[in-house]
């Protein structure tokens, strides 16, 4: 039985990774699970210089998930390369570095800096709703998305995954735009912009006022967007949004994802990803499916 998938020329041992920003750089989770069980680890977003993130409070619970407005807090590329890459390299898994920036130059600087580092893939976040300049300007306009893809591809030595925002009316159009710009893969969805009001304090629950909604509540939206994207592009899709079980992951694969990322679910069960890997394997066995790749996009018109 085969669980291996090939994403833009990089072979993962199975189709499961973690969603950026919900897993730190892996160290926090290593005491609860074996990082070597994952197809890949996707790191928290990293920028050219350290970012402090948004003022607190910056997370809140909502029905079926959570909201966050962390604002891409991170220690910057120098500390990341020195500390996080060697840590992750100890494990038998692929490393996907999530990159954020405020301008084309910022993104390109990080991508260039990573060119000589021992990492397997880059995920370019053009979809964070919580930082005014933090990429969303690129993620909501197809021409800008194509342009930033083309720019980072000039410097990238690793395959480039463009991470798309669900806060658009035409997700397929955005996917086509980054494919035209040379993207090697797409990942989706990032969080959906929401707002929560604290009725006792009679003010916004998050200091940023709005935040990104994630978790099981967004899963059907993510499945629909992955499906629409799969009909529109040829490059592989990494599907995410509310995956909390093997069943959710399989649903996303049937909709057209070649691999899946697990985000918010890590917060209530830090070992959930290994259970998802085991559950997918069980599903293949029980249904006499020889190869996980037979399921990719198997549900269509
Ligand atoms: C606390 C938190 C932090 C996040 N940070 C990032 C980030 O740094 N970069 C990024 O591309 N996405 C970030 N995301 C979005 C997730 O990677 C993912 O796209 C989204 O949460 C949907 O998946 P989920 O429902 O499984 O969480 C973050 C999400 C959460 C909840």
Coordinates of N, CA and C in Angstrom, one line a residue, residues 183-270:
X183 N 4.1 29.3 -10.2 CA 4.0 28.5 -8.9 C 4.1 27.0 -9.2
X184 N 4.8 26.3 -8.3 CA 4.9 24.9 -8.5 C 3.8 24.1 -7.8
X185 N 3.1 24.8 -6.9 CA 2.0 24.2 -6.2 C 1.2 25.3 -5.5
X186 N -0.1 25.0 -5.1 CA -0.8 26.0 -4.3 C -1.3 25.4 -3.0
X187 N -1.4 26.2 -2.0 CA -2.0 25.7 -0.8 C -3.2 26.6 -0.4
X188 N -4.3 26.0 0.1 CA -5.4 26.8 0.5 C -6.3 25.9 1.5
X189 N -7.0 26.5 2.4 CA -7.2 28.0 2.5 C -6.5 28.5 3.8
X190 N -6.2 29.8 3.7 CA -5.8 30.6 4.9 C -7.1 30.9 5.6
X191 N -7.1 31.7 6.6 CA -8.3 31.9 7.5 C -9.2 32.9 6.8
X192 N -10.5 32.8 7.2 CA -11.5 33.7 6.7 C -11.7 34.9 7.7
X193 N -11.8 36.1 7.1 CA -11.9 37.2 8.0 C -13.2 37.3 8.8
X194 N -13.1 37.4 10.1 CA -14.3 37.5 10.9 C -14.2 38.5 12.0
X195 N -15.3 38.6 12.8 CA -15.2 39.6 13.9 C -16.0 39.0 15.1
X196 N -15.5 39.2 16.3 CA -16.3 38.7 17.5 C -16.3 39.9 18.4
X197 N -17.5 40.1 19.0 CA -17.7 41.2 20.0 C -18.0 40.6 21.4
X198 N -17.2 41.1 22.3 CA -17.4 40.7 23.7 C -18.5 41.5 24.3
X199 N -19.7 40.9 24.6 CA -20.9 41.7 25.0 C -20.7 42.2 26.4
X200 N -19.8 41.5 27.2 CA -19.7 42.0 28.6 C -18.8 43.2 28.7
X201 N -17.7 43.2 27.9 CA -16.9 44.4 27.8 C -17.4 45.4 26.8
X202 N -18.4 45.0 26.0 CA -18.9 45.8 24.9 C -17.8 46.4 24.0
X203 N -17.0 45.5 23.6 CA -15.9 45.9 22.7 C -15.5 44.7 21.9
X204 N -14.6 44.9 21.0 CA -14.1 43.8 20.1 C -13.3 42.7 21.0
X205 N -13.6 41.5 20.7 CA -12.9 40.4 21.4 C -11.4 40.5 21.1
X206 N -11.0 40.8 19.9 CA -9.6 40.9 19.5 C -9.2 42.4 19.4
X207 N -8.0 42.7 19.9 CA -7.5 44.1 19.8 C -7.5 44.6 18.4
X208 N -7.2 43.6 17.4 CA -7.1 44.0 16.0 C -8.5 44.2 15.4
X209 N -9.6 44.0 16.2 CA -11.0 44.1 15.7 C -11.4 42.9 14.9
X210 N -10.7 42.7 13.8 CA -11.0 41.5 13.0 C -9.9 40.4 13.2
X211 N -10.3 39.2 12.8 CA -9.3 38.1 12.9 C -9.6 37.0 11.9
X212 N -8.8 36.1 11.8 CA -9.0 35.0 10.9 C -9.7 33.8 11.5
X213 N -10.8 33.3 10.9 CA -11.5 32.2 11.5 C -10.9 30.9 10.9
X214 N -10.7 29.9 11.8 CA -10.2 28.6 11.4 C -10.8 27.5 12.2
X215 N -10.6 26.3 11.8 CA -11.1 25.2 12.6 C -12.3 24.5 11.8
X216 N -12.9 23.5 12.4 CA -14.0 22.7 11.7 C -15.1 23.6 11.1
X217 N -15.4 24.7 11.6 CA -16.4 25.6 11.0 C -16.1 26.0 9.6
X218 N -14.9 26.1 9.2 CA -14.5 26.5 7.9 C -14.3 25.4 6.9
X219 N -14.4 24.1 7.4 CA -14.0 23.0 6.5 C -14.8 22.9 5.2
X220 N -16.2 23.0 5.3 CA -16.9 22.9 4.0 C -16.6 23.9 3.0
X221 N -16.2 25.1 3.5 CA -15.8 26.2 2.6 C -14.5 25.8 1.9
X222 N -13.6 25.3 2.7 CA -12.3 24.9 2.2 C -12.4 23.7 1.2
X223 N -13.3 22.8 1.5 CA -13.5 21.6 0.5 C -14.0 22.2 -0.8
X224 N -14.9 23.1 -0.7 CA -15.5 23.7 -2.0 C -14.4 24.4 -2.8
X225 N -13.5 25.2 -2.0 CA -12.5 25.9 -2.7 C -11.4 25.0 -3.3
X226 N -11.1 24.0 -2.6 CA -10.1 23.0 -3.1 C -10.6 22.4 -4.4
X227 N -11.9 22.0 -4.3 CA -12.6 21.4 -5.5 C -12.5 22.3 -6.7
X228 N -12.9 23.6 -6.5 CA -12.9 24.6 -7.6 C -11.5 24.8 -8.2
X229 N -10.5 24.8 -7.3 CA -9.2 25.0 -7.7 C -8.7 23.8 -8.5
X230 N -9.0 22.6 -8.1 CA -8.6 21.4 -8.8 C -9.2 21.3 -10.2
X231 N -10.3 21.9 -10.4 CA -10.9 22.0 -11.8 C -10.2 23.0 -12.6
X232 N -9.4 23.9 -12.0 CA -8.9 25.1 -12.7 C -7.4 25.0 -13.1
X233 N -6.6 24.2 -12.2 CA -5.2 24.2 -12.4 C -4.6 22.8 -12.5
X234 N -3.4 22.7 -13.0 CA -2.7 21.4 -13.2 C -1.7 21.2 -12.0
X235 N -1.2 22.2 -11.4 CA -0.2 22.1 -10.3 C -0.9 21.4 -9.1
X236 N -0.1 20.7 -8.3 CA -0.7 20.1 -7.1 C -1.2 21.1 -6.0
X237 N -2.2 20.6 -5.3 CA -2.9 21.4 -4.3 C -2.6 20.8 -2.9
X238 N -2.2 21.6 -1.9 CA -2.2 21.2 -0.5 C -3.4 21.8 0.1
X239 N -4.3 20.9 0.6 CA -5.6 21.4 1.1 C -5.6 21.5 2.6
X240 N -6.2 22.6 3.1 CA -6.4 22.8 4.5 C -7.6 23.6 4.9
X241 N -7.9 23.6 6.1 CA -9.1 24.3 6.6 C -10.0 23.4 7.4
X242 N -9.8 23.4 8.7 CA -10.7 22.6 9.6 C -10.5 21.1 9.6
X243 N -9.3 20.7 9.1 CA -9.1 19.2 9.2 C -8.8 18.8 10.6
X244 N -9.6 17.9 11.1 CA -9.4 17.4 12.5 C -9.4 15.9 12.6
X245 N -9.6 15.2 11.5 CA -9.7 13.7 11.5 C -9.2 13.2 10.2
X246 N -9.0 11.9 10.1 CA -8.7 11.2 8.9 C -9.8 11.4 7.9
X247 N -11.0 11.4 8.3 CA -12.2 11.5 7.4 C -12.1 12.9 6.7
X248 N -11.9 13.9 7.5 CA -11.8 15.3 7.0 C -10.6 15.3 5.9
X249 N -9.5 14.7 6.2 CA -8.4 14.7 5.3 C -8.7 14.0 4.0
X250 N -9.4 12.8 4.1 CA -9.7 12.1 2.9 C -10.7 12.8 2.1
X251 N -11.6 13.5 2.7 CA -12.6 14.4 2.0 C -11.9 15.4 1.1
X252 N -10.9 16.0 1.8 CA -10.1 17.1 1.1 C -9.3 16.5 -0.1
X253 N -8.8 15.3 0.1 CA -8.1 14.6 -1.0 C -9.0 14.2 -2.2
X254 N -10.2 13.7 -1.8 CA -11.2 13.4 -2.9 C -11.6 14.6 -3.6
X255 N -11.6 15.8 -3.0 CA -12.0 17.0 -3.6 C -10.9 17.5 -4.6
X256 N -9.6 17.0 -4.4 CA -8.6 17.4 -5.4 C -7.2 17.7 -4.7
X257 N -7.1 17.6 -3.4 CA -5.8 17.9 -2.8 C -4.9 16.7 -2.9
X258 N -3.6 17.0 -3.2 CA -2.6 15.9 -3.2 C -2.0 15.7 -1.8
X259 N -2.2 16.7 -1.0 CA -1.7 16.5 0.4 C -2.6 17.5 1.3
X260 N -2.5 17.3 2.6 CA -3.3 18.1 3.5 C -2.5 18.7 4.6
X261 N -2.9 19.8 5.1 CA -2.3 20.4 6.3 C -3.3 20.5 7.4
X262 N -2.8 20.2 8.6 CA -3.7 20.2 9.8 C -3.3 21.4 10.7
X263 N -4.2 22.3 11.0 CA -3.9 23.5 11.8 C -4.5 23.6 13.1
X264 N -5.6 24.2 13.3 CA -6.2 24.5 14.6 C -6.4 23.2 15.4
X265 N -6.6 22.1 14.8 CA -6.8 20.8 15.5 C -5.6 20.4 16.4
X266 N -4.4 20.9 16.0 CA -3.2 20.7 16.8 C -3.3 21.2 18.2
X267 N -4.1 22.3 18.4 CA -4.2 23.0 19.7 C -5.0 22.2 20.7
X268 N -6.0 21.4 20.3 CA -6.7 20.5 21.3 C -6.1 19.1 21.4
X269 N -5.4 18.7 20.4 CA -4.7 17.4 20.4 C -3.4 17.5 19.7
X270 N -2.3 17.6 20.4 CA -1.0 17.8 19.8 C -0.5 16.6 19.0

